[in-house]
CSV table of C-alpha atoms and ligand atoms in Angstrom, one decimal:
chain,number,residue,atom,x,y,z
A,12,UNK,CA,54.7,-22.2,109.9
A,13,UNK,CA,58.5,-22.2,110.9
A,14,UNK,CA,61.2,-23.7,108.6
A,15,UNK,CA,63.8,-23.5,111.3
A,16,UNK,CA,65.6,-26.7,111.9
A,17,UNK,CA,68.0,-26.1,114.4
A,18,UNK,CA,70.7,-23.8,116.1
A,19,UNK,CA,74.3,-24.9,115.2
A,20,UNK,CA,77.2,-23.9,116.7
A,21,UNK,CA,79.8,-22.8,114.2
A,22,UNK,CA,82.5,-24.0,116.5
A,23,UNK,CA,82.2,-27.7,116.3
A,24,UNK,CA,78.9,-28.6,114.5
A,25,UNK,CA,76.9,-29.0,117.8
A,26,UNK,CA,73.4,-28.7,117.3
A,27,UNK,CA,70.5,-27.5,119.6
A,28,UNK,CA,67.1,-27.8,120.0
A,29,UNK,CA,65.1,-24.5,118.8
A,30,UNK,CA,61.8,-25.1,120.6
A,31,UNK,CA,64.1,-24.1,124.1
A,32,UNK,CA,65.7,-20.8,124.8
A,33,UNK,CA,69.4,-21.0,124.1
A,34,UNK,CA,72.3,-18.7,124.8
A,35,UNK,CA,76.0,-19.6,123.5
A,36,UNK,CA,78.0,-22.9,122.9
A,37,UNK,CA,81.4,-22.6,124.6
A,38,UNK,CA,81.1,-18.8,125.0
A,39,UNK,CA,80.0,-18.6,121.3
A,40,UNK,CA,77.2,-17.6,119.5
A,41,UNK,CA,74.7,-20.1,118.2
A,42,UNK,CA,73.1,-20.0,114.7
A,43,UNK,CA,69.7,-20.9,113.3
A,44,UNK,CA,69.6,-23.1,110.7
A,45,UNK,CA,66.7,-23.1,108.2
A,46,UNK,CA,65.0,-26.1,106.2
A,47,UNK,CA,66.0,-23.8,102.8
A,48,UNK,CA,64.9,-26.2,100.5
A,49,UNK,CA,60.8,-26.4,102.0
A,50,UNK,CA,60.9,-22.6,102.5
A,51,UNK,CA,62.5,-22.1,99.0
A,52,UNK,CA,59.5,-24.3,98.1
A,53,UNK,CA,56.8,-22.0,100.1
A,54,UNK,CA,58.3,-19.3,98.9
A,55,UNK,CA,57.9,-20.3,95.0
A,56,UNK,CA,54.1,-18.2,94.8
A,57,UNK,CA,55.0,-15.7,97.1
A,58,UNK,CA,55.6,-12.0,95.9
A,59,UNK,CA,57.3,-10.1,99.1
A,60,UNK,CA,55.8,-6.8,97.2
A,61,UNK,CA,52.2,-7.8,98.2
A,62,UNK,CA,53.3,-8.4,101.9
A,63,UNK,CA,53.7,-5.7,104.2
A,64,UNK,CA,56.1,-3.1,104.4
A,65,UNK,CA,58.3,-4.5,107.4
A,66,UNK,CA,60.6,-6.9,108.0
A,67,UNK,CA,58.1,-9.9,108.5
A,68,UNK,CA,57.4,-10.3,104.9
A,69,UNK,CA,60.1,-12.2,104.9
A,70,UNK,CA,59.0,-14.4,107.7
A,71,UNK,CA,59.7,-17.7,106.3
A,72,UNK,CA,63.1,-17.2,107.5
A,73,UNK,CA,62.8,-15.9,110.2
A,74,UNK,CA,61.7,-18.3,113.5
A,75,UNK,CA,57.9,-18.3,114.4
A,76,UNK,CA,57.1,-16.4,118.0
A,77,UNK,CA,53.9,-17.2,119.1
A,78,UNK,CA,53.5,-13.4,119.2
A,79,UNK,CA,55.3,-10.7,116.8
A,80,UNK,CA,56.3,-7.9,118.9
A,81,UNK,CA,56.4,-5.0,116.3
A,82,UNK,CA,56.4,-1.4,115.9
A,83,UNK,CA,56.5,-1.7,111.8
A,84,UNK,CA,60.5,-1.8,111.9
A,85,UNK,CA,62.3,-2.6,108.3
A,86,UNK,CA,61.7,-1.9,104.8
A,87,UNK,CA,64.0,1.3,104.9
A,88,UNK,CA,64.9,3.3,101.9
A,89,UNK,CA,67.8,2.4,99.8
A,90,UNK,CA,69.0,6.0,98.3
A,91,UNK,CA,70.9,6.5,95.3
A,92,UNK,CA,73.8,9.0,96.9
A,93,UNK,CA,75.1,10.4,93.2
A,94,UNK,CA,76.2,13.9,94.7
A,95,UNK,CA,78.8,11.7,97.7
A,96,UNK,CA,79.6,9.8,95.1
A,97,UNK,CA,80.4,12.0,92.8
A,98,UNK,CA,83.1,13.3,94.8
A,99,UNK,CA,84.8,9.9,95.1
A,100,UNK,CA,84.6,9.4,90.8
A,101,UNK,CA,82.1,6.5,91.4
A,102,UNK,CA,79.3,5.6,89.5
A,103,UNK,CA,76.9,3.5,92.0
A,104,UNK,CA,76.5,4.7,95.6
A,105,UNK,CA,73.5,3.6,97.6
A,106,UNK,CA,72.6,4.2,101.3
A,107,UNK,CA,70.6,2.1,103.0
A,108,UNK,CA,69.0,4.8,105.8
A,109,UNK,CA,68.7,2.7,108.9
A,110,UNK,CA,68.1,5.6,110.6
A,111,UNK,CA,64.3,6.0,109.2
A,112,UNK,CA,63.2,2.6,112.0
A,113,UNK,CA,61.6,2.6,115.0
A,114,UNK,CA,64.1,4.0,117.8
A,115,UNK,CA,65.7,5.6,115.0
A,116,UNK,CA,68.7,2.9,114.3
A,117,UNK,CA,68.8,-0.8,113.2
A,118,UNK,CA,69.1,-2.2,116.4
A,119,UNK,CA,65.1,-2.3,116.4
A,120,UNK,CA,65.5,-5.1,113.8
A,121,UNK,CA,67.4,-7.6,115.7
A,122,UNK,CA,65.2,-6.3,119.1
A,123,UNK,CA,61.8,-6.9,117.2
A,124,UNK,CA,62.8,-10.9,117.1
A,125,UNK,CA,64.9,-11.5,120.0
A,126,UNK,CA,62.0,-10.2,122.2
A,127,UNK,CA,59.1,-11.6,120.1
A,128,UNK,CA,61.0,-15.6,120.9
A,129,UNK,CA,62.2,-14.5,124.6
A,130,UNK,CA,58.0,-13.8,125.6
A,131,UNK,CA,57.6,-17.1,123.4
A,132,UNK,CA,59.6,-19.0,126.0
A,133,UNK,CA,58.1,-17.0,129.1
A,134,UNK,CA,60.9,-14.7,129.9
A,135,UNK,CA,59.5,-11.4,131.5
A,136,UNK,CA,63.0,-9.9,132.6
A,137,UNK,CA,65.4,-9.2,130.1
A,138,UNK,CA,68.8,-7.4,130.3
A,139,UNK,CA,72.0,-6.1,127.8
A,140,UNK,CA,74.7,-4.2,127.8
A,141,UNK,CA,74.5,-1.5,125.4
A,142,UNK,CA,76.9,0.8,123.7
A,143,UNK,CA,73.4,3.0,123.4
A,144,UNK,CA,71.5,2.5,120.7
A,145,UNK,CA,70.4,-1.5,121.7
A,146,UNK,CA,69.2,-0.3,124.9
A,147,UNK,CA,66.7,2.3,123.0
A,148,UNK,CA,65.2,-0.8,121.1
A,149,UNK,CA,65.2,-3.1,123.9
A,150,UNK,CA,63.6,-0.5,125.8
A,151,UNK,CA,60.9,0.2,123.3
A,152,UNK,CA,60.5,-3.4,122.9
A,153,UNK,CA,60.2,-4.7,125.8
A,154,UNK,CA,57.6,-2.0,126.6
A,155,UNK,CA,55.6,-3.6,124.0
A,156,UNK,CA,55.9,-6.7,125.5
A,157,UNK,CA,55.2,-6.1,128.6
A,158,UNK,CA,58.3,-7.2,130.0
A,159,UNK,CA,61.0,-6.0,132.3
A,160,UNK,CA,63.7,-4.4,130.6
A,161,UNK,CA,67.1,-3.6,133.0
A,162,UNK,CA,69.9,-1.2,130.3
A,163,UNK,CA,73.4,-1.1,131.3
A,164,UNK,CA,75.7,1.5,129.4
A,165,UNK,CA,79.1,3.4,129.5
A,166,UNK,CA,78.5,6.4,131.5
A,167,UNK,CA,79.9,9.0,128.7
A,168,UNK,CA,77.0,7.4,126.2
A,169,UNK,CA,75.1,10.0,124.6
A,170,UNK,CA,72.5,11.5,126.7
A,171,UNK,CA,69.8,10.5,123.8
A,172,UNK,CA,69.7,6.6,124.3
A,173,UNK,CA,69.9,7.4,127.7
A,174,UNK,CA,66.6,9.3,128.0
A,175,UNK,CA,65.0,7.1,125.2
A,176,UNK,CA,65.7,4.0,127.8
A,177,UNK,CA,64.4,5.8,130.4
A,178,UNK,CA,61.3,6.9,128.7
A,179,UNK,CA,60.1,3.8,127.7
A,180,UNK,CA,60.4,2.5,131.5
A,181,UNK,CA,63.8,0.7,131.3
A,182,UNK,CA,66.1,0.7,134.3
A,183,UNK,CA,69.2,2.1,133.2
A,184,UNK,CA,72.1,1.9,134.8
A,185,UNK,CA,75.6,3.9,133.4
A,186,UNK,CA,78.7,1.9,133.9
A,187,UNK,CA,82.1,3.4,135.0
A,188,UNK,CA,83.7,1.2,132.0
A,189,UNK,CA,83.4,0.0,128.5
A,190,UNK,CA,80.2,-2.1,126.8
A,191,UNK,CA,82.2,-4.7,127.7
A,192,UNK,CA,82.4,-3.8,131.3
A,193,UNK,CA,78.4,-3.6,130.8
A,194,UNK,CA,78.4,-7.3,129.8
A,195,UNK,CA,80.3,-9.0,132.8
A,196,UNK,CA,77.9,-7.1,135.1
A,197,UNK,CA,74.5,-8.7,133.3
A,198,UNK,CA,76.6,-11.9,132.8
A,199,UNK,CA,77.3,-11.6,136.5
A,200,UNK,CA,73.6,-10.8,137.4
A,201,UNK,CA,71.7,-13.5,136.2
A,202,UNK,CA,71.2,-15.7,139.1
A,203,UNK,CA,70.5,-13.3,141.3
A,204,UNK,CA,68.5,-11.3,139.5
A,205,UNK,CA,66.9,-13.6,136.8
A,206,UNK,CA,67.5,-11.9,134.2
A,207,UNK,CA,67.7,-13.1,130.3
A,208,UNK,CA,70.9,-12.1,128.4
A,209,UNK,CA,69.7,-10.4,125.3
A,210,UNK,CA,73.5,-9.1,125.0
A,211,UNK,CA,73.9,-9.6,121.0
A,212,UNK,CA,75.3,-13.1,119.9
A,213,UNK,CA,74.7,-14.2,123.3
A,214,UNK,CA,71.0,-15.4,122.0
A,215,UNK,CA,70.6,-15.7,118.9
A,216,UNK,CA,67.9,-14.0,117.4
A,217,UNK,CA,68.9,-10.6,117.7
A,218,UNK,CA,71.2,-11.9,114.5
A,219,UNK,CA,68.3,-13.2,112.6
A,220,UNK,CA,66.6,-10.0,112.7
A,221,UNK,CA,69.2,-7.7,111.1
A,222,UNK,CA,69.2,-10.8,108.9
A,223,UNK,CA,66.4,-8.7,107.4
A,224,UNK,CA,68.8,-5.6,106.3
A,225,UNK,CA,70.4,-8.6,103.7
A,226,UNK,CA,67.4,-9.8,102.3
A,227,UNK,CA,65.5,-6.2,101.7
A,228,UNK,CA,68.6,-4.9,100.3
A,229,UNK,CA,68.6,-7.7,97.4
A,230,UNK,CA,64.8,-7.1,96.8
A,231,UNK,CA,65.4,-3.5,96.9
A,232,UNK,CA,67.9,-4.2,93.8
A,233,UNK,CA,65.7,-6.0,92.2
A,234,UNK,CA,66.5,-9.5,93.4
A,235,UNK,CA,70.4,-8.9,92.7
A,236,UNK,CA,73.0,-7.7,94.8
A,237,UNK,CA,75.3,-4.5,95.0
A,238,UNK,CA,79.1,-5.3,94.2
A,239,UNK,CA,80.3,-4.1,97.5
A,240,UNK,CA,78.6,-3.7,101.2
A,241,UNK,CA,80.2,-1.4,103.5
A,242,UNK,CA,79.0,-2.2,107.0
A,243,UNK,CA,80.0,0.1,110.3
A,244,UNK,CA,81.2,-2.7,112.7
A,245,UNK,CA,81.3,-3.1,116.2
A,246,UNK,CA,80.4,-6.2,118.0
A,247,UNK,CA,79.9,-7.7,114.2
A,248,UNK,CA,76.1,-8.6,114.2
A,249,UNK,CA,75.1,-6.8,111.5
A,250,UNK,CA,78.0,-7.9,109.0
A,251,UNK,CA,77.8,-11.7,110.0
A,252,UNK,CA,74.1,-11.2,109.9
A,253,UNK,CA,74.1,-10.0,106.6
A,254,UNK,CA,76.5,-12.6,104.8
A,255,UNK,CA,73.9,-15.4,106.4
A,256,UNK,CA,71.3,-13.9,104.3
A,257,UNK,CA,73.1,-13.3,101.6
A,258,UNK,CA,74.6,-17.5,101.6
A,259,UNK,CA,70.7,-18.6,102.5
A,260,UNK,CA,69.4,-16.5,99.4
A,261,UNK,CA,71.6,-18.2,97.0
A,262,UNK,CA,70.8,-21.7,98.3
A,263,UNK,CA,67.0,-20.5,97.8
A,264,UNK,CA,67.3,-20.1,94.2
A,265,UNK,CA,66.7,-15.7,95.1
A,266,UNK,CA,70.3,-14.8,94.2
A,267,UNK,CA,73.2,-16.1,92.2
A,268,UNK,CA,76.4,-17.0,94.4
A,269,UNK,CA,78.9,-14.9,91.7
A,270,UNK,CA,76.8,-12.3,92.6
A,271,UNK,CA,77.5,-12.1,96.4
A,272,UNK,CA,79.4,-8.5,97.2
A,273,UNK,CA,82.9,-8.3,99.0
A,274,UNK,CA,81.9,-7.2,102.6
A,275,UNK,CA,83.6,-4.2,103.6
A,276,UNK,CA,84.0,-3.9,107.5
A,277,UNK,CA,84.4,-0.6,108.8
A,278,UNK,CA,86.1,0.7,112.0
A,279,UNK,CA,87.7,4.3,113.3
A,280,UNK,CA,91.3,4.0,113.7
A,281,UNK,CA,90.5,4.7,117.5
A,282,UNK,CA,89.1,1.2,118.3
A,283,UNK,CA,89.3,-1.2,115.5
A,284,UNK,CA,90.4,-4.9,117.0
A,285,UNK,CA,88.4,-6.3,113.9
A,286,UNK,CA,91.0,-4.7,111.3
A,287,UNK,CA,94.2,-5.6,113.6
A,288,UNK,CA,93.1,-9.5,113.0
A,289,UNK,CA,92.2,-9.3,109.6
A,290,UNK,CA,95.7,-7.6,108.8
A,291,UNK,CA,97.3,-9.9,111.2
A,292,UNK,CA,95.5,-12.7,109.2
A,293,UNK,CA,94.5,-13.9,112.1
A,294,UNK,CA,91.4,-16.2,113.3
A,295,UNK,CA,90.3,-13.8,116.4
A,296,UNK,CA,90.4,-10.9,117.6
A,297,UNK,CA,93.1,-9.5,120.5
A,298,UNK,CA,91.1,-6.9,123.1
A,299,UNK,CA,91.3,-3.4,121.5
A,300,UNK,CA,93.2,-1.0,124.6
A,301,UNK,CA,92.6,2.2,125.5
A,302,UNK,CA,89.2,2.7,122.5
A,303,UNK,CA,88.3,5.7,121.6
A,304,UNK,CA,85.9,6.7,118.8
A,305,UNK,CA,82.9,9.3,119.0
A,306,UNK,CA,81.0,6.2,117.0
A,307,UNK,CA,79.9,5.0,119.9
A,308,UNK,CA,78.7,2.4,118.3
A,309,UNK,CA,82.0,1.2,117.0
A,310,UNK,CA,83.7,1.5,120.6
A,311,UNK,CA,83.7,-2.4,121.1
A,312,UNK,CA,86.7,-3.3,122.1
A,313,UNK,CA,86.5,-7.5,121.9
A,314,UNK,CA,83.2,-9.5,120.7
A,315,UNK,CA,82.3,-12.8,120.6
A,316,UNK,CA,81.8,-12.6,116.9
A,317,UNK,CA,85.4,-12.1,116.2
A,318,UNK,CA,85.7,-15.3,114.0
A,319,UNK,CA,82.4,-15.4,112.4
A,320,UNK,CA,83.0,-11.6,111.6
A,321,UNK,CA,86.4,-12.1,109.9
A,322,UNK,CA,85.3,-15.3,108.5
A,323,UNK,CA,82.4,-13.2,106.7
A,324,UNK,CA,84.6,-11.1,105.5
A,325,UNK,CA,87.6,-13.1,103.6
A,326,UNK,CA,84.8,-15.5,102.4
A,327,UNK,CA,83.7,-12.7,100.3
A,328,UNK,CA,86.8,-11.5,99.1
A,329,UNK,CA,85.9,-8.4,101.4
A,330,UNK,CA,88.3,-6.1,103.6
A,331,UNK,CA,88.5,-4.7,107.1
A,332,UNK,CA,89.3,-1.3,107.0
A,333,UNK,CA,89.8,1.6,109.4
A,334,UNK,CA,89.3,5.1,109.1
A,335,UNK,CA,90.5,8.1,110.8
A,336,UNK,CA,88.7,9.2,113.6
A,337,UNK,CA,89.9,12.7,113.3
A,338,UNK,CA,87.7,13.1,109.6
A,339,UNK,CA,84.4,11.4,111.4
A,340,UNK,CA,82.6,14.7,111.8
A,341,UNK,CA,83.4,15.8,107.8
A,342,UNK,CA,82.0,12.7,106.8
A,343,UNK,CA,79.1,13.5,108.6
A,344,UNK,CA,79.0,16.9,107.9
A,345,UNK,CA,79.6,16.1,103.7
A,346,UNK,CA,76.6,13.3,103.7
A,347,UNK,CA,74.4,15.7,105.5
A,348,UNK,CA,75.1,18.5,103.0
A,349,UNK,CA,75.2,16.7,99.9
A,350,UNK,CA,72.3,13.8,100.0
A,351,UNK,CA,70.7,15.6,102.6
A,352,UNK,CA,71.5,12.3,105.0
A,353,UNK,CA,71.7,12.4,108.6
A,354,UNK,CA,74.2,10.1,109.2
A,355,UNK,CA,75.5,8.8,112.7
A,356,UNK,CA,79.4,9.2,113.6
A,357,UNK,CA,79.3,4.9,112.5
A,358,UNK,CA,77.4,5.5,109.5
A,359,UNK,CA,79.8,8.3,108.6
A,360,UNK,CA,82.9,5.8,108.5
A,361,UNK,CA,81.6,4.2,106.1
A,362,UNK,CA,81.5,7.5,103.5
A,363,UNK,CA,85.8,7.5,104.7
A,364,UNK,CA,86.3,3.9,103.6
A,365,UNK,CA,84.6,4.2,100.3
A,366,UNK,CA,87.0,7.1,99.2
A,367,UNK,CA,90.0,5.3,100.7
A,368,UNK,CA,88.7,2.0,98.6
A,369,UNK,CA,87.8,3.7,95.8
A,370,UNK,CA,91.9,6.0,96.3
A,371,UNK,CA,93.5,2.9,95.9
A,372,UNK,CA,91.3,1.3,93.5
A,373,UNK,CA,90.0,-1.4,95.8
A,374,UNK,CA,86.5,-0.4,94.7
A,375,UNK,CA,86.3,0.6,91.1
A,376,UNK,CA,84.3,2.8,89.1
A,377,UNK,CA,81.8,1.0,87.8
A,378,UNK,CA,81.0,-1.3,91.2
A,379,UNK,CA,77.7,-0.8,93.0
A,380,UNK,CA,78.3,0.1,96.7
A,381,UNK,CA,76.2,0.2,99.7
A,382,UNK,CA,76.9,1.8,102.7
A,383,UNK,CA,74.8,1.7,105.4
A,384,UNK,CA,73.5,4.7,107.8
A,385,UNK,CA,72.9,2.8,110.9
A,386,UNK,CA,71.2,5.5,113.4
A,387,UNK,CA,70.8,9.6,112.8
A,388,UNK,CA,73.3,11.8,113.4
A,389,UNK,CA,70.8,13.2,116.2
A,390,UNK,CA,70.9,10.1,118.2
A,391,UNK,CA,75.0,11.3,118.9
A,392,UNK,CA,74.5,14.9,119.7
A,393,UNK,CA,78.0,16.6,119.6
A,394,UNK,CA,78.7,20.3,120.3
A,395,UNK,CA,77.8,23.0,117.5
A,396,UNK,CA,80.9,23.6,115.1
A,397,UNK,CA,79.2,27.0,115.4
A,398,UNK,CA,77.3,28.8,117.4
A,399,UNK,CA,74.4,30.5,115.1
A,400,UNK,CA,74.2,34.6,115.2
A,401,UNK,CA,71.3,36.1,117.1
A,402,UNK,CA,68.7,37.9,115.5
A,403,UNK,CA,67.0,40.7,117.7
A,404,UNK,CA,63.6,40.7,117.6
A,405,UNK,CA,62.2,44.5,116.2
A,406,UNK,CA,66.1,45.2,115.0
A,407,UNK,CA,67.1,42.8,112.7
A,408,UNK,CA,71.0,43.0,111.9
A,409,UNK,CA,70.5,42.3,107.9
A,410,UNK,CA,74.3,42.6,107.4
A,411,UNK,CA,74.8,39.5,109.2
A,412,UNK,CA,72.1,37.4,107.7
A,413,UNK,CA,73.4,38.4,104.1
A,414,UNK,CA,77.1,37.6,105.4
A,415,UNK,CA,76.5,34.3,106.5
A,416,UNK,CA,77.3,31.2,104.3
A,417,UNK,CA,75.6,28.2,104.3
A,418,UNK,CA,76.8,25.4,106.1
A,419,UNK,CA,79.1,28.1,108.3
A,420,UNK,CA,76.9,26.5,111.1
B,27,LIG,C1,74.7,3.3,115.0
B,27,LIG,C2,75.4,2.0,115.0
B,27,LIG,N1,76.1,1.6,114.0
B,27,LIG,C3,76.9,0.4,114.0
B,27,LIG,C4,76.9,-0.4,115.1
B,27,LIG,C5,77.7,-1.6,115.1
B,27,LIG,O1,76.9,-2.7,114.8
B,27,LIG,P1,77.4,-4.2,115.1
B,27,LIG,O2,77.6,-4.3,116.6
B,27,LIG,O3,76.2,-5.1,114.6
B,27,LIG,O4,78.6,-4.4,114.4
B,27,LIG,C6,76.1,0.0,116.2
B,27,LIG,C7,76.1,-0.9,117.4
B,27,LIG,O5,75.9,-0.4,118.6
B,27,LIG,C8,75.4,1.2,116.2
B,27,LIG,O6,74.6,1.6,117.3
């Protein structure tokens, strides 16, 4: 049973059909639009704990595929951080450990649904740009489905979304350019090759899967919401995913609008086009030159999800923020070490803008915050800070092992 209505576009109101497979409305990205009040209705005698342990328990809002194409992805764990945060003087830190889903990062989320509706409407030949981590999932995905999966990347992306592409039968192709580079060669493609454009916010149901992060972070509290959200953002899907929930759960009754938490969007200082606008107080977003980040991730230099991204964020009283890409690798090293989280170079920005919130008092004390770790640190392999000693074998060098400290390595 489906309670979706429509897709809108957010540009001027136009609506479209959902029983056809849509892409964008004047180069931007459509957005499905629920019937809240019946599925606020069918949800009235439903307990999400008896469903489950993915992110189809919450399938009334989310569209109806005639297939699911799953491998079990949502339902991650939402850790209490108190060690991280006691180093920043705050009271409530969370992380919400993306990197525990199938293809190890949250991208699998918005893959599980865009795929499942693309086989619904026939397509066997699908295609994206990728800053790395997508292409893993649609990889994986499409394997599952049966369909034809074509990967175009950067060709300095890291070596792991790479062979995870390849391995699951995708042809993967690495691009002399940028992810956006990526995208004007599948935009280019798809006459001639027949491709579909699963290129996030260029369909829209990538978006309504990571949809899913918002709604299992407010059952994970209990059916409230933290005071702060501190998304890693690139292109933007995950942030304007999120809010979406977040406004759809308080007109279904499941949260109360002066509980909605100030989105934080997070970029490195070495690409962050979404922070220039916001400061600028701008609408859109001017093309980032010359990014740089090792948050691969986060290298996005323009997105068409600019406006819906910025409009996220000041409607929650929220903040774009940057960080210094120089500290990246401490943050990553300090969550690893103290909460025992493996968090990816994006992830890891998010640990830098907490402490520079909670420096100049923007988060306070007492708020609840949750940061999100979206992908392990292992999905970015970087070189060794260290090279460990070796230990021969028959002569061991005890000296050395007593001398060395931990986390030296
Ligand atoms: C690990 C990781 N974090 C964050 C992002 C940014 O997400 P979004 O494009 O939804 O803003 C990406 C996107 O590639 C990613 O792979």
């Amino acid at each position: 049973m489906s309670f979706v209505q429509h897709l809108v576009s957010p540009v001027d109101g136009t609506t479209f059909p959902a029983d056809e497979l849509q892409s964008t409305h004047k180069n931007r990205p459509l957005l499905v639009r629920y019937d809240l009040q019946r599925a606020g209705q069918a949800l009235d005698d439903v307990d999400f704990t008896e469903r489950p342990s993915n992110m189809w328990r919450y399938r009334e809002l989310l569209p109806s595929p005639s297939e699911i194409i799953s491998l079990g992805e949502g339902m991650t764990p939402l850790l209490r951080a108190d060690r991280l945060a006691g180093t920043m003087n705050l009271n409530h830190l969370f992380i919400k450990d993306e990197s525990q889903t199938p293809t190890g990062s949250f991208k699998a989320r918005g893959m599980s649904v865009a795929i499942s509706m693309a086989k619904s409407f026939g397509v066997a030949r699908v295609a994206l740009p990728t800053a790395g981590n997508a292409g893993g999932a649609l990889a994986a995905y499409a394997a599952r489905a049966g369909m034809e999966a074509y990967v175009f990347m950067p060709a300095d992306s890291p070596p792991t979304n790479i062979f995870e592409a390849q391995l699951a039968g995708a042809k993967v192709f690495l691009v002399d350019g940028l992810i956006t580079d990526c995208g004007a060669i599948v935009r280019e493609g798809k006459e001639r090759m027949g491709w579909f454009d699963m290129s996030t916010m260029r369909e829209p149901y990538r978006l309504e899967g990571k949809k899913t992060m918002g709604y299992e972070l407010a059952e994970q509290f209990g059916w409230s919401l933290p005071s702060v959200v501190v998304f890693p953002t690139g292109g933007g899907t995950g942030l304007i995913a999120m809010w979406k929930a977040f406004l759809e759960m308080t007109q279904l009754g499941l949260v109360d609008e002066d509980e909605l938490p100030r989105m934080v969007a997070v970029q490195s200082d070495g690409c962050s086009p979404l922070v220039q606008a916001f400061e600028a107080g701008a609408d859109f977003a001017e093309p980032f030159l010359n990014p740089q980040t090792i948050a691969r991730g986060l290298r996005v230099p323009s997105t068409i999800g600019d406006a819906l991204a910025l409009n996220a964020i000041r409607q929650s009283g929220g903040v774009a923020i940057s960080v210094k890409e120089s500290r990246i690798r401490e943050w990553m090293r300090t969550s690893a070490q103290l909460e025992g989280v493996s968090m990816g170079p994006e992830g890891a920005t998010c640990v830098g803008a907490v402490e520079k919130l909670r420096s100049s008092r923007w988060i306070g004390k007492h708020d609840v915050v949750a940061i999100f770790n979206c992908a392990a640190a292992q999905k970015t392999p970087m070189p060794l800070d260290r090279q460990p000693p070796t230990i021969k074998r028959g002569n061991v060098d005890w000296s050395l092992i007593e001398a060395t400290n931990p986390g030296d390595q």
